[in-house]
Amino acid sequence: MPNIRFRINGVDTDIDADPDSSLLTILRGQLGMTGSHFGCGAGECGACNVIVGDHAVTACETPLWSVANKDVTTVEGLGSAQKPHSLQRAFIAEQALQCGYCVSGILMSAAALLKRNPNPTGADVKAALDRNLCRCGSHNRIVRAVLRAAAEMQAQ
Ligand code: FES
Ligand code: FES
């Protein structure tokens, strides 16, 4: 098997695997990072979203070969229980989830947005999250949480 090297949450990582494997399979399997969720498996729901470079991508549809030598950030790299990211604090403050299945992917889409646009409007947030589905209907609280996090990050 070819060896593919990339950086995952800032750590250089070598993976021996079929280069056509999906990034999500590698994350949840070999790397044991189960924060990125399998929803549709077809690029439609965003539950598996991770950040590659500055943009959120669906890990279920991203082949391993395509991230060679790139920076990949997963929800495990966003924050921790001890040191949560502003987005994670804001999601708790706004109670912006119900079952939580969609949330790791939504956090990554939102984090990518805030990297590119630190001061988004509500319309910007809705556009950035357009490809993230939430079957629990938490959308309004999710948008409020992203705007709250942006304001907190601007104030820092
Ligand atoms: S599981 Fe990847 S987009 Fe749905
Ligand atoms: S909180 Fe349940 S799918 Fe979004």
GROMACS .gro file of C-alpha atoms and ligand atoms in nm:
model
  164
    1MET     CA    1   0.000   0.000   0.000
    2PRO     CA    2   0.130   0.348  -0.075
    3ASN     CA    3   0.222   0.568   0.215
    4ILE     CA    4   0.036   0.899   0.224
    5ARG     CA    5   0.153   1.181   0.450
    6PHE     CA    6  -0.061   1.470   0.565
    7ARG     CA    7  -0.105   1.687   0.873
    8ILE     CA    8  -0.402   1.609   1.089
    9ASN     CA    9  -0.480   1.866   1.358
   10GLY     CA   10  -0.123   1.993   1.325
   11VAL     CA   11   0.043   1.651   1.356
   12ASP     CA   12   0.234   1.494   1.064
   13THR     CA   13   0.072   1.160   0.995
   14ASP     CA   14   0.162   0.871   0.762
   15ILE     CA   15  -0.108   0.635   0.648
   16ASP     CA   16  -0.065   0.307   0.461
   17ALA     CA   17  -0.394   0.261   0.283
   18ASP     CA   18  -0.562   0.247  -0.053
   19PRO     CA   19  -0.527   0.606  -0.182
   20ASP     CA   20  -0.886   0.591  -0.304
   21SER     CA   21  -1.015   0.525   0.050
   22SER     CA   22  -1.238   0.804   0.174
   23LEU     CA   23  -1.080   1.040   0.423
   24LEU     CA   24  -1.374   0.969   0.655
   25THR     CA   25  -1.298   0.595   0.655
   26ILE     CA   26  -0.936   0.666   0.750
   27LEU     CA   27  -1.029   0.919   1.019
   28ARG     CA   28  -1.285   0.696   1.189
   29GLY     CA   29  -1.091   0.373   1.131
   30GLN     CA   30  -0.711   0.386   1.134
   31LEU     CA   31  -0.692   0.718   1.316
   32GLY     CA   32  -0.971   0.648   1.567
   33MET     CA   33  -1.114   0.998   1.528
   34THR     CA   34  -1.485   0.937   1.547
   35GLY     CA   35  -1.595   1.299   1.587
   36SER     CA   36  -1.656   1.325   1.212
   37HIS     CA   37  -1.985   1.143   1.158
   38PHE     CA   38  -2.109   0.917   0.879
   39GLY     CA   39  -2.451   1.037   0.771
   40CYS     CA   40  -2.542   0.993   0.405
   41GLY     CA   41  -2.203   0.883   0.273
   42ALA     CA   42  -2.281   1.070  -0.047
   43GLY     CA   43  -2.175   1.431   0.010
   44GLU     CA   44  -2.528   1.546   0.087
   45CYS     CA   45  -2.557   1.602   0.464
   46GLY     CA   46  -2.231   1.756   0.592
   47ALA     CA   47  -2.215   1.538   0.905
   48CYS     CA   48  -1.862   1.434   0.804
   49ASN     CA   49  -1.728   1.783   0.730
   50VAL     CA   50  -1.365   1.858   0.806
   51ILE     CA   51  -1.146   2.152   0.707
   52VAL     CA   52  -0.882   2.111   0.437
   53GLY     CA   53  -0.682   2.431   0.408
   54ASP     CA   54  -0.942   2.703   0.463
   55HIS     CA   55  -1.252   2.525   0.339
   56ALA     CA   56  -1.492   2.268   0.478
   57VAL     CA   57  -1.513   1.951   0.269
   58THR     CA   58  -1.719   1.635   0.299
   59ALA     CA   59  -1.472   1.374   0.424
   60CYS     CA   60  -1.694   1.092   0.295
   61GLU     CA   61  -1.631   1.208  -0.060
   62THR     CA   62  -1.269   1.318  -0.020
   63PRO     CA   63  -1.021   1.053  -0.138
   64LEU     CA   64  -0.718   1.004   0.080
   65TRP     CA   65  -0.478   1.079  -0.207
   66SER     CA   66  -0.622   1.430  -0.242
   67VAL     CA   67  -0.507   1.541   0.106
   68ALA     CA   68  -0.143   1.437   0.060
   69ASN     CA   69   0.081   1.707   0.211
   70LYS     CA   70  -0.221   1.915   0.314
   71ASP     CA   71  -0.352   2.038   0.650
   72VAL     CA   72  -0.667   1.864   0.769
   73THR     CA   73  -0.856   1.982   1.077
   74THR     CA   74  -1.127   1.772   1.240
   75VAL     CA   75  -1.356   1.855   1.528
   76GLU     CA   76  -1.099   1.688   1.758
   77GLY     CA   77  -0.858   1.966   1.660
   78LEU     CA   78  -1.105   2.250   1.711
   79GLY     CA   79  -1.117   2.245   2.089
   80SER     CA   80  -1.146   2.017   2.387
   81ALA     CA   81  -1.363   1.980   2.693
   82GLN     CA   82  -1.088   2.157   2.889
   83LYS     CA   83  -1.030   2.426   2.627
   84PRO     CA   84  -1.337   2.462   2.406
   85HIS     CA   85  -1.334   2.673   2.091
   86SER     CA   86  -1.552   2.988   2.093
   87LEU     CA   87  -1.791   2.808   1.858
   88GLN     CA   88  -1.828   2.519   2.101
   89ARG     CA   89  -1.895   2.758   2.391
   90ALA     CA   90  -2.150   2.947   2.182
   91PHE     CA   91  -2.331   2.627   2.076
   92ILE     CA   92  -2.370   2.536   2.443
   93ALA     CA   93  -2.477   2.889   2.541
   94GLU     CA   94  -2.742   2.899   2.266
   95GLN     CA   95  -2.839   2.532   2.318
   96ALA     CA   96  -2.787   2.499   1.943
   97LEU     CA   97  -2.842   2.126   1.915
   98GLN     CA   98  -3.078   1.847   2.001
   99CYS     CA   99  -2.946   1.499   1.911
  100GLY     CA  100  -2.608   1.649   1.817
  101TYR     CA  101  -2.539   1.418   1.523
  102CYS     CA  102  -2.497   1.704   1.275
  103VAL     CA  103  -2.300   1.931   1.505
  104SER     CA  104  -1.939   1.830   1.446
  105GLY     CA  105  -1.984   1.887   1.073
  106ILE     CA  106  -2.162   2.217   1.134
  107LEU     CA  107  -1.886   2.332   1.369
  108MET     CA  108  -1.629   2.265   1.098
  109SER     CA  109  -1.827   2.451   0.831
  110ALA     CA  110  -1.866   2.743   1.073
  111ALA     CA  111  -1.498   2.738   1.171
  112ALA     CA  112  -1.398   2.748   0.803
  113LEU     CA  113  -1.633   3.043   0.749
  114LEU     CA  114  -1.486   3.235   1.043
  115LYS     CA  115  -1.134   3.170   0.911
  116ARG     CA  116  -1.228   3.332   0.581
  117ASN     CA  117  -1.474   3.591   0.717
  118PRO     CA  118  -1.437   3.679   1.087
  119ASN     CA  119  -1.736   3.915   1.084
  120PRO     CA  120  -2.015   3.734   0.895
  121THR     CA  121  -2.377   3.842   0.862
  122GLY     CA  122  -2.663   3.604   0.932
  123ALA     CA  123  -2.698   3.558   0.556
  124ASP     CA  124  -2.326   3.467   0.533
  125VAL     CA  125  -2.372   3.204   0.805
  126LYS     CA  126  -2.680   3.059   0.638
  127ALA     CA  127  -2.496   3.040   0.305
  128ALA     CA  128  -2.192   2.871   0.464
  129LEU     CA  129  -2.414   2.613   0.637
  130ASP     CA  130  -2.640   2.559   0.339
  131ARG     CA  131  -2.499   2.210   0.275
  132ASN     CA  132  -2.524   2.099   0.641
  133LEU     CA  133  -2.848   1.922   0.724
  134CYS     CA  134  -2.998   1.917   1.073
  135ARG     CA  135  -3.291   1.683   1.106
  136CYS     CA  136  -3.373   1.820   1.452
  137GLY     CA  137  -3.449   2.167   1.314
  138SER     CA  138  -3.197   2.355   1.527
  139HIS     CA  139  -3.111   2.591   1.242
  140ASN     CA  140  -3.208   2.922   1.399
  141ARG     CA  141  -3.019   2.852   1.719
  142ILE     CA  142  -2.720   2.731   1.517
  143VAL     CA  143  -2.706   3.059   1.322
  144ARG     CA  144  -2.732   3.255   1.649
  145ALA     CA  145  -2.449   3.050   1.797
  146VAL     CA  146  -2.216   3.112   1.503
  147LEU     CA  147  -2.284   3.487   1.520
  148ARG     CA  148  -2.226   3.481   1.897
  149ALA     CA  149  -1.892   3.303   1.848
  150ALA     CA  150  -1.788   3.551   1.579
  151ALA     CA  151  -1.866   3.844   1.811
  152GLU     CA  152  -1.671   3.681   2.095
  153MET     CA  153  -1.372   3.616   1.871
  154GLN     CA  154  -1.381   3.976   1.742
  155ALA     CA  155  -1.380   4.105   2.100
  156GLN     CA  156  -1.071   3.901   2.196
  157FES     S1  157  -2.172   1.163   0.545
  157FES    FE1  158  -2.053   1.292   0.424
  157FES     S2  159  -2.189   1.439   0.343
  157FES    FE2  160  -2.317   1.299   0.451
  158FES     S1  161  -2.913   1.837   1.633
  158FES    FE1  162  -2.997   1.648   1.559
  158FES     S2  163  -2.949   1.646   1.346
  158FES    FE2  164  -2.889   1.842   1.414
   0.00000   0.00000   0.00000
